[in-house]
């Protein structure tokens, strides 16, 4: 259908509608808004390189998770959820036995997080990690410079003494604890300065020593940093959240909501995309997570698990009654409506309905929670057009954009405007998809289709249409079931290997609610 041509011509005539109706090396050091070397001018999320195939099952996970909210020294301010963030993150890591051959997670909270114990884990236990393993450290607590030793930065353990950081806290700069790590994958996710940690009057500038540490860290191959905010921002806590906003969405994303390409595996890139969008939206643009570093491979971090709540979607497929012939109703001029024909009311489009050339219609939708919504229409010619998000089919002044907030009804082209059918006859179908996170699969497929159209490559366009239609139909499945097989070579002469010893060959069935809710309608397009 030539939707764009008809809509633009119609709107230019000013017609109005009807009258009727990680491995995550996460160092959450509570300096105000650590950005770990990302430029202050960076407004959009950075692109994270990624190779196509996730290396699931390629190695073990070694994680050290530290959370300090209570300090022995009264001079150090208490934090609110640092220990809970660490505890919840560690519990999640322990569930990822489908990503790693084995998980080794060491958790230290408050009194357990002494300099001796933390140093032991950093400098000795992590050296067990091999080349194919992933190293994760999650540190949540205060960080500080030593004024007596400019250039040295310390993580404050439970017994830290501000007057003797050298002897009571863990020195981070110099990367000494990383020098002998063989692991190809190390990522630092930093949820910086929980609200209430330091006064909001404290300077927002990063200490030079911390900047140096982050710059050194991100320059090492296979080391990446995901921080909760830009340099001039605070990490936000909100009532009703059990964790900081950043950690809340980090865990939700890793549970599966960040699986943008819907392959059942959440990679570092997908986790970053999800937490960036979600945190920015939840804080009304106050907080922007940032990324720095050099990843190796696709960097898988989790697999699709049980999601928190099924997403629900209400949709209204509405048309003008086909009996309507009054031009004041079908083509209303700008200004007060003159439609008085009782036959020109609204009707609902249902599967098998008949619609006619020149008939007006519109689409309304309301997601049950924050969601990315996509609306596609497959014309009788077989072509597929994206009605939303799109500037071509949404009326000027109708300011709706992804992600959409829960509970509000949105209309395309607008509540008081229509779309109109062209004269191409046959069977047509409309898909409305609500996704928990940005659906990278649909976005990439439609991007390829648009590129093929612009280049006039008919064969490539046909392939893109076929792939897009296949994925739209697949989304209509009520649940997702993934069968994952991971193989590892077994040394000869070692005898029959056990699953635990060799991870040699196994299949794991993962069932979960869909990441998407889909509503469709098909109809016959005929001439009058």
Tab-separated table of C-alpha atoms in Angstrom, residues 97-439:
chain	number	residue	atom	x	y	z
A	97	UNK	CA	24.944	-22.240	35.069
A	98	UNK	CA	23.725	-22.301	31.456
A	99	UNK	CA	26.256	-19.654	30.432
A	100	UNK	CA	29.305	-20.929	32.313
A	101	UNK	CA	30.658	-24.398	32.923
A	102	UNK	CA	30.803	-23.577	36.596
A	103	UNK	CA	30.281	-20.496	38.745
A	104	UNK	CA	32.624	-19.456	41.569
A	105	UNK	CA	31.002	-16.537	43.380
A	106	UNK	CA	32.558	-15.061	46.515
A	107	UNK	CA	30.296	-12.618	48.386
A	108	UNK	CA	31.533	-10.231	51.095
A	109	UNK	CA	29.098	-7.860	52.785
A	110	UNK	CA	29.797	-5.202	55.435
A	111	UNK	CA	31.853	-6.772	58.272
A	112	UNK	CA	32.983	-9.610	55.981
A	113	UNK	CA	34.527	-7.152	53.546
A	114	UNK	CA	37.870	-6.561	55.267
A	115	UNK	CA	41.010	-5.438	53.499
A	116	UNK	CA	42.634	-8.821	54.163
A	117	UNK	CA	39.769	-10.830	52.685
A	118	UNK	CA	39.177	-8.583	49.682
A	119	UNK	CA	42.893	-8.484	48.876
A	120	UNK	CA	43.089	-12.262	49.102
A	121	UNK	CA	40.304	-12.631	46.550
A	122	UNK	CA	41.723	-10.042	44.151
A	123	UNK	CA	45.356	-11.086	44.228
A	124	UNK	CA	45.129	-14.853	44.731
A	125	UNK	CA	41.727	-16.453	44.105
A	126	UNK	CA	41.119	-14.701	40.784
A	127	UNK	CA	44.355	-16.098	39.391
A	128	UNK	CA	42.579	-19.430	39.053
A	129	UNK	CA	40.682	-17.995	36.078
A	130	UNK	CA	41.905	-19.274	32.724
A	131	UNK	CA	41.914	-17.751	29.258
A	132	UNK	CA	38.353	-18.815	28.399
A	133	UNK	CA	36.926	-17.818	31.777
A	134	UNK	CA	35.048	-14.662	32.718
A	135	UNK	CA	36.065	-12.565	35.725
A	136	UNK	CA	33.464	-10.533	37.570
A	137	UNK	CA	34.005	-8.185	40.477
A	138	UNK	CA	31.119	-6.188	41.863
A	139	UNK	CA	32.192	-3.603	44.422
A	140	UNK	CA	29.546	-1.419	46.005
A	141	UNK	CA	30.674	1.162	48.535
A	142	UNK	CA	32.794	4.278	49.040
A	143	UNK	CA	35.971	5.131	47.194
A	144	UNK	CA	38.461	7.858	48.090
A	145	UNK	CA	41.781	9.498	47.294
A	146	UNK	CA	44.512	9.534	49.903
A	147	UNK	CA	45.363	13.234	50.373
A	148	UNK	CA	48.791	12.245	51.694
A	149	UNK	CA	49.602	10.219	48.570
A	150	UNK	CA	48.313	12.065	45.480
A	151	UNK	CA	47.496	9.688	42.657
A	152	UNK	CA	46.501	6.722	44.825
A	153	UNK	CA	42.873	5.633	44.808
A	154	UNK	CA	41.352	3.250	47.377
A	155	UNK	CA	38.206	1.187	47.802
A	156	UNK	CA	37.062	1.591	51.403
A	157	UNK	CA	36.589	-1.762	53.082
A	158	UNK	CA	34.589	-2.125	56.306
A	159	UNK	CA	37.422	-1.201	58.686
A	160	UNK	CA	38.837	1.622	56.542
A	161	UNK	CA	40.378	4.538	58.412
A	162	UNK	CA	40.378	7.864	56.504
A	163	UNK	CA	43.594	8.749	58.348
A	164	UNK	CA	45.337	5.531	57.210
A	165	UNK	CA	43.974	4.416	53.841
A	166	UNK	CA	47.253	2.760	52.865
A	167	UNK	CA	46.966	0.334	55.766
A	168	UNK	CA	43.191	-0.147	55.955
A	169	UNK	CA	41.750	0.086	52.404
A	170	UNK	CA	42.355	-1.668	49.064
A	171	UNK	CA	44.530	0.236	46.601
A	172	UNK	CA	42.971	0.056	43.132
A	173	UNK	CA	45.199	2.039	40.784
A	174	UNK	CA	48.213	0.524	39.087
A	175	UNK	CA	46.102	-2.503	38.067
A	176	UNK	CA	48.359	-4.726	40.159
A	177	UNK	CA	45.601	-7.247	40.819
A	178	UNK	CA	44.906	-7.601	37.066
A	179	UNK	CA	48.476	-8.081	35.899
A	180	UNK	CA	48.488	-11.865	36.136
A	181	UNK	CA	44.919	-12.582	35.111
A	182	UNK	CA	44.726	-14.754	31.987
A	183	UNK	CA	40.970	-14.323	31.448
A	184	UNK	CA	39.966	-12.776	28.133
A	185	UNK	CA	36.778	-11.330	29.569
A	186	UNK	CA	36.724	-8.874	32.456
A	187	UNK	CA	34.054	-6.193	32.719
A	188	UNK	CA	33.558	-3.485	35.315
A	189	UNK	CA	29.984	-2.385	35.999
A	190	UNK	CA	29.944	0.562	38.343
A	191	UNK	CA	26.840	1.782	40.112
A	192	UNK	CA	28.333	4.966	41.458
A	193	UNK	CA	27.306	6.996	44.464
A	194	UNK	CA	23.984	5.776	45.771
A	195	UNK	CA	21.759	8.666	46.843
A	196	UNK	CA	22.549	9.606	50.400
A	197	UNK	CA	26.141	8.397	50.279
A	198	UNK	CA	27.769	11.830	50.080
A	199	UNK	CA	26.114	15.215	50.348
A	200	UNK	CA	24.714	16.629	47.140
A	201	UNK	CA	26.868	19.670	47.832
A	202	UNK	CA	29.966	17.559	47.264
A	203	UNK	CA	31.834	18.376	44.060
A	204	UNK	CA	30.786	16.248	41.112
A	205	UNK	CA	34.225	16.195	39.489
A	206	UNK	CA	36.089	12.904	39.461
A	207	UNK	CA	39.256	12.663	41.486
A	208	UNK	CA	42.309	12.557	39.187
A	209	UNK	CA	43.471	9.239	40.622
A	210	UNK	CA	40.114	7.592	39.899
A	211	UNK	CA	40.143	8.908	36.345
A	212	UNK	CA	43.632	7.502	35.885
A	213	UNK	CA	42.587	4.097	37.194
A	214	UNK	CA	39.603	3.902	34.862
A	215	UNK	CA	41.606	5.055	31.869
A	216	UNK	CA	44.275	2.422	32.549
A	217	UNK	CA	41.679	-0.266	33.043
A	218	UNK	CA	39.658	0.372	29.874
A	219	UNK	CA	42.785	0.421	27.688
A	220	UNK	CA	43.548	-3.220	28.459
A	221	UNK	CA	42.241	-5.690	25.868
A	222	UNK	CA	39.253	-7.673	27.081
A	223	UNK	CA	38.542	-5.208	29.903
A	224	UNK	CA	35.317	-3.179	29.793
A	225	UNK	CA	33.579	-0.744	32.109
A	226	UNK	CA	29.870	-0.049	32.334
A	227	UNK	CA	29.213	2.881	34.670
A	228	UNK	CA	25.885	4.050	35.985
A	229	UNK	CA	26.103	7.696	34.932
A	230	UNK	CA	27.985	10.548	33.330
A	231	UNK	CA	30.491	12.650	35.313
A	232	UNK	CA	28.033	15.399	36.211
A	233	UNK	CA	25.188	13.093	37.294
A	234	UNK	CA	24.106	11.207	40.397
A	235	UNK	CA	22.976	7.598	40.552
A	236	UNK	CA	19.353	7.659	41.583
A	237	UNK	CA	17.410	5.680	44.167
A	238	UNK	CA	13.610	5.762	44.024
A	239	UNK	CA	10.847	4.790	46.469
A	240	UNK	CA	9.458	1.373	45.667
A	241	UNK	CA	12.762	0.093	44.247
A	242	UNK	CA	14.641	-2.485	46.288
A	243	UNK	CA	17.913	-1.528	44.580
A	244	UNK	CA	19.346	1.572	42.984
A	245	UNK	CA	17.636	2.318	39.665
A	246	UNK	CA	20.721	1.258	37.720
A	247	UNK	CA	21.187	-2.061	39.542
A	248	UNK	CA	17.437	-2.723	39.398
A	249	UNK	CA	17.432	-2.548	35.609
A	250	UNK	CA	20.782	-4.276	35.296
A	251	UNK	CA	19.396	-7.384	37.014
A	252	UNK	CA	16.077	-7.192	35.125
A	253	UNK	CA	17.952	-6.927	31.857
A	254	UNK	CA	20.229	-9.854	32.629
A	255	UNK	CA	17.209	-11.992	33.502
A	256	UNK	CA	16.293	-11.760	29.833
A	257	UNK	CA	14.625	-8.439	29.170
A	258	UNK	CA	17.804	-7.172	27.503
A	259	UNK	CA	17.764	-9.959	24.889
A	260	UNK	CA	17.407	-7.618	21.925
A	261	UNK	CA	17.937	-10.163	19.137
A	262	UNK	CA	15.721	-12.767	20.867
A	263	UNK	CA	18.284	-15.576	20.717
A	264	UNK	CA	17.969	-16.476	24.404
A	265	UNK	CA	21.391	-15.068	25.355
A	266	UNK	CA	22.055	-11.627	26.870
A	267	UNK	CA	25.398	-10.199	25.755
A	268	UNK	CA	27.293	-7.269	27.234
A	269	UNK	CA	26.164	-5.038	24.399
A	270	UNK	CA	22.507	-5.947	24.948
A	271	UNK	CA	22.809	-5.430	28.700
A	272	UNK	CA	24.274	-1.973	28.168
A	273	UNK	CA	21.632	-0.962	25.603
A	274	UNK	CA	18.858	-2.056	27.944
A	275	UNK	CA	20.188	-0.461	31.121
A	276	UNK	CA	20.935	2.781	29.268
A	277	UNK	CA	17.414	3.106	27.869
A	278	UNK	CA	15.677	1.955	31.052
A	279	UNK	CA	17.701	4.081	33.465
A	280	UNK	CA	17.454	7.187	31.315
A	281	UNK	CA	13.676	6.756	30.998
A	282	UNK	CA	13.057	5.905	34.671
A	283	UNK	CA	15.018	8.971	35.836
A	284	UNK	CA	13.444	11.285	33.226
A	285	UNK	CA	16.800	11.878	31.580
A	286	UNK	CA	18.688	12.662	34.774
A	287	UNK	CA	20.991	9.620	34.581
A	288	UNK	CA	22.814	8.199	31.545
A	289	UNK	CA	24.866	4.982	31.948
A	290	UNK	CA	28.140	4.937	29.987
A	291	UNK	CA	30.439	2.315	28.465
A	292	UNK	CA	34.190	2.141	27.916
A	293	UNK	CA	36.576	-0.671	27.037
A	294	UNK	CA	37.539	-3.365	24.554
A	295	UNK	CA	35.400	-6.503	24.568
A	296	UNK	CA	36.474	-9.878	23.200
A	297	UNK	CA	33.873	-11.782	21.201
A	298	UNK	CA	30.170	-11.399	21.854
A	299	UNK	CA	30.712	-11.509	25.630
A	300	UNK	CA	27.673	-13.546	26.783
A	301	UNK	CA	26.650	-12.746	30.354
A	302	UNK	CA	23.319	-14.519	30.967
A	303	UNK	CA	20.544	-16.559	29.395
A	304	UNK	CA	16.827	-15.956	29.253
A	305	UNK	CA	15.204	-16.897	32.558
A	306	UNK	CA	11.867	-16.369	34.246
A	307	UNK	CA	10.714	-12.821	33.651
A	308	UNK	CA	9.113	-10.728	36.376
A	309	UNK	CA	5.649	-10.153	34.866
A	310	UNK	CA	4.055	-10.980	31.504
A	311	UNK	CA	3.633	-7.871	29.394
A	312	UNK	CA	0.065	-7.178	28.284
A	313	UNK	CA	-1.145	-5.146	25.326
A	314	UNK	CA	-4.552	-3.681	24.491
A	315	UNK	CA	-5.143	-2.760	20.856
A	316	UNK	CA	-7.992	-1.011	19.027
A	317	UNK	CA	-8.290	-1.548	15.262
A	318	UNK	CA	-10.878	1.074	14.299
A	319	UNK	CA	-12.323	2.089	10.924
A	320	UNK	CA	-14.951	4.482	9.658
A	321	UNK	CA	-18.200	2.708	8.817
A	322	UNK	CA	-17.961	1.645	5.131
A	323	UNK	CA	-21.519	2.898	4.558
A	324	UNK	CA	-20.260	6.444	5.094
A	325	UNK	CA	-20.348	8.482	1.866
A	326	UNK	CA	-20.659	12.016	3.216
A	327	UNK	CA	-17.509	13.905	2.178
A	328	UNK	CA	-17.812	16.063	5.295
A	329	UNK	CA	-17.143	12.867	7.228
A	330	UNK	CA	-14.747	10.990	4.952
A	331	UNK	CA	-12.694	14.085	3.985
A	332	UNK	CA	-13.415	16.665	6.705
A	333	UNK	CA	-11.935	20.100	6.204
A	334	UNK	CA	-9.883	21.819	8.878
A	335	UNK	CA	-11.881	23.502	11.579
A	336	UNK	CA	-15.103	22.485	13.348
A	337	UNK	CA	-16.446	19.123	12.215
A	338	UNK	CA	-19.462	19.151	9.893
A	339	UNK	CA	-20.072	15.399	10.005
A	340	UNK	CA	-23.690	14.718	10.863
A	341	UNK	CA	-24.318	11.444	8.996
A	342	UNK	CA	-25.310	8.743	11.559
A	343	UNK	CA	-23.882	6.086	9.209
A	344	UNK	CA	-20.375	7.504	9.622
A	345	UNK	CA	-19.557	6.131	13.062
A	346	UNK	CA	-16.699	3.857	14.088
A	347	UNK	CA	-16.582	0.125	13.480
A	348	UNK	CA	-14.104	-2.455	14.795
A	349	UNK	CA	-11.839	-4.263	12.365
A	350	UNK	CA	-11.793	-7.994	13.162
A	351	UNK	CA	-10.148	-11.009	11.529
A	352	UNK	CA	-11.893	-11.619	8.209
A	353	UNK	CA	-13.447	-8.153	8.021
A	354	UNK	CA	-13.815	-6.421	4.673
A	355	UNK	CA	-12.269	-2.988	4.164
A	356	UNK	CA	-12.630	-0.849	1.062
A	357	UNK	CA	-10.479	1.417	-1.051
A	358	UNK	CA	-10.679	4.945	0.344
A	359	UNK	CA	-11.983	3.782	3.732
A	360	UNK	CA	-10.470	5.551	6.753
A	361	UNK	CA	-8.916	3.719	9.692
A	362	UNK	CA	-6.685	4.200	12.729
A	363	UNK	CA	-4.900	2.063	15.329
A	364	UNK	CA	-4.779	2.557	19.094
A	365	UNK	CA	-2.662	0.677	21.642
A	366	UNK	CA	-2.000	0.673	25.376
A	367	UNK	CA	0.843	-1.413	26.918
A	368	UNK	CA	0.490	-2.608	30.525
A	369	UNK	CA	3.992	-1.383	31.377
A	370	UNK	CA	6.813	0.670	29.907
A	371	UNK	CA	7.370	-0.808	26.460
A	372	UNK	CA	8.736	-0.377	22.977
A	373	UNK	CA	5.854	-0.632	20.510
A	374	UNK	CA	6.152	-1.512	16.809
A	375	UNK	CA	3.267	-1.417	14.310
A	376	UNK	CA	3.660	-3.100	10.908
A	377	UNK	CA	1.205	-3.508	8.050
A	378	UNK	CA	1.606	-6.137	5.365
A	379	UNK	CA	-0.058	-4.942	2.187
A	380	UNK	CA	-1.828	-7.141	-0.350
A	381	UNK	CA	1.240	-6.804	-2.594
A	382	UNK	CA	3.332	-8.535	0.083
A	383	UNK	CA	5.221	-5.362	1.003
A	384	UNK	CA	5.606	-4.561	4.713
A	385	UNK	CA	5.514	-1.018	6.058
A	386	UNK	CA	6.284	0.127	9.580
A	387	UNK	CA	3.537	2.466	10.722
A	388	UNK	CA	5.181	3.094	14.104
A	389	UNK	CA	7.713	4.282	15.030
A	390	UNK	CA	7.685	6.379	11.870
A	391	UNK	CA	7.415	10.028	10.912
A	392	UNK	CA	5.557	9.032	7.754
A	393	UNK	CA	2.445	7.611	9.385
A	394	UNK	CA	2.246	9.556	12.648
A	395	UNK	CA	0.657	12.963	12.347
A	396	UNK	CA	2.719	16.078	13.114
A	397	UNK	CA	1.897	17.199	16.603
A	398	UNK	CA	1.244	13.652	17.800
A	399	UNK	CA	4.381	13.416	19.919
A	400	UNK	CA	4.655	9.726	20.723
A	401	UNK	CA	7.979	7.916	20.737
A	402	UNK	CA	9.498	4.771	22.190
A	403	UNK	CA	9.639	3.738	24.928
A	404	UNK	CA	5.994	4.370	25.793
A	405	UNK	CA	4.858	4.658	29.374
A	406	UNK	CA	2.288	2.278	30.782
A	407	UNK	CA	-1.435	2.872	30.954
A	408	UNK	CA	-1.906	5.512	28.244
A	409	UNK	CA	-3.727	4.925	24.942
A	410	UNK	CA	-1.768	6.068	21.883
A	411	UNK	CA	-3.251	6.476	18.400
A	412	UNK	CA	-1.743	6.511	14.910
A	413	UNK	CA	-1.843	8.698	12.984
A	414	UNK	CA	-3.536	10.603	15.895
A	415	UNK	CA	-6.746	10.401	17.912
A	416	UNK	CA	-8.497	12.935	15.656
A	417	UNK	CA	-7.011	11.829	12.319
A	418	UNK	CA	-7.334	8.903	9.921
A	419	UNK	CA	-5.168	6.768	7.664
A	420	UNK	CA	-6.774	5.837	4.342
A	421	UNK	CA	-6.650	2.704	2.210
A	422	UNK	CA	-5.204	2.930	-1.286
A	423	UNK	CA	-6.505	0.954	-4.281
A	424	UNK	CA	-4.342	-2.185	-3.968
A	425	UNK	CA	-6.707	-5.099	-3.363
A	426	UNK	CA	-6.199	-8.394	-1.527
A	427	UNK	CA	-5.527	-9.771	1.951
A	428	UNK	CA	-3.739	-7.494	4.403
A	429	UNK	CA	-2.528	-7.826	7.997
A	430	UNK	CA	-1.570	-5.455	10.803
A	431	UNK	CA	0.835	-6.422	13.625
A	432	UNK	CA	1.196	-4.483	16.886
A	433	UNK	CA	4.168	-5.633	18.984
A	434	UNK	CA	4.942	-4.437	22.527
A	435	UNK	CA	8.460	-5.308	23.672
A	436	UNK	CA	9.940	-5.075	27.168
A	437	UNK	CA	13.130	-3.701	25.680
A	438	UNK	CA	14.251	-2.402	22.310
A	439	UNK	CA	13.563	-5.231	19.826
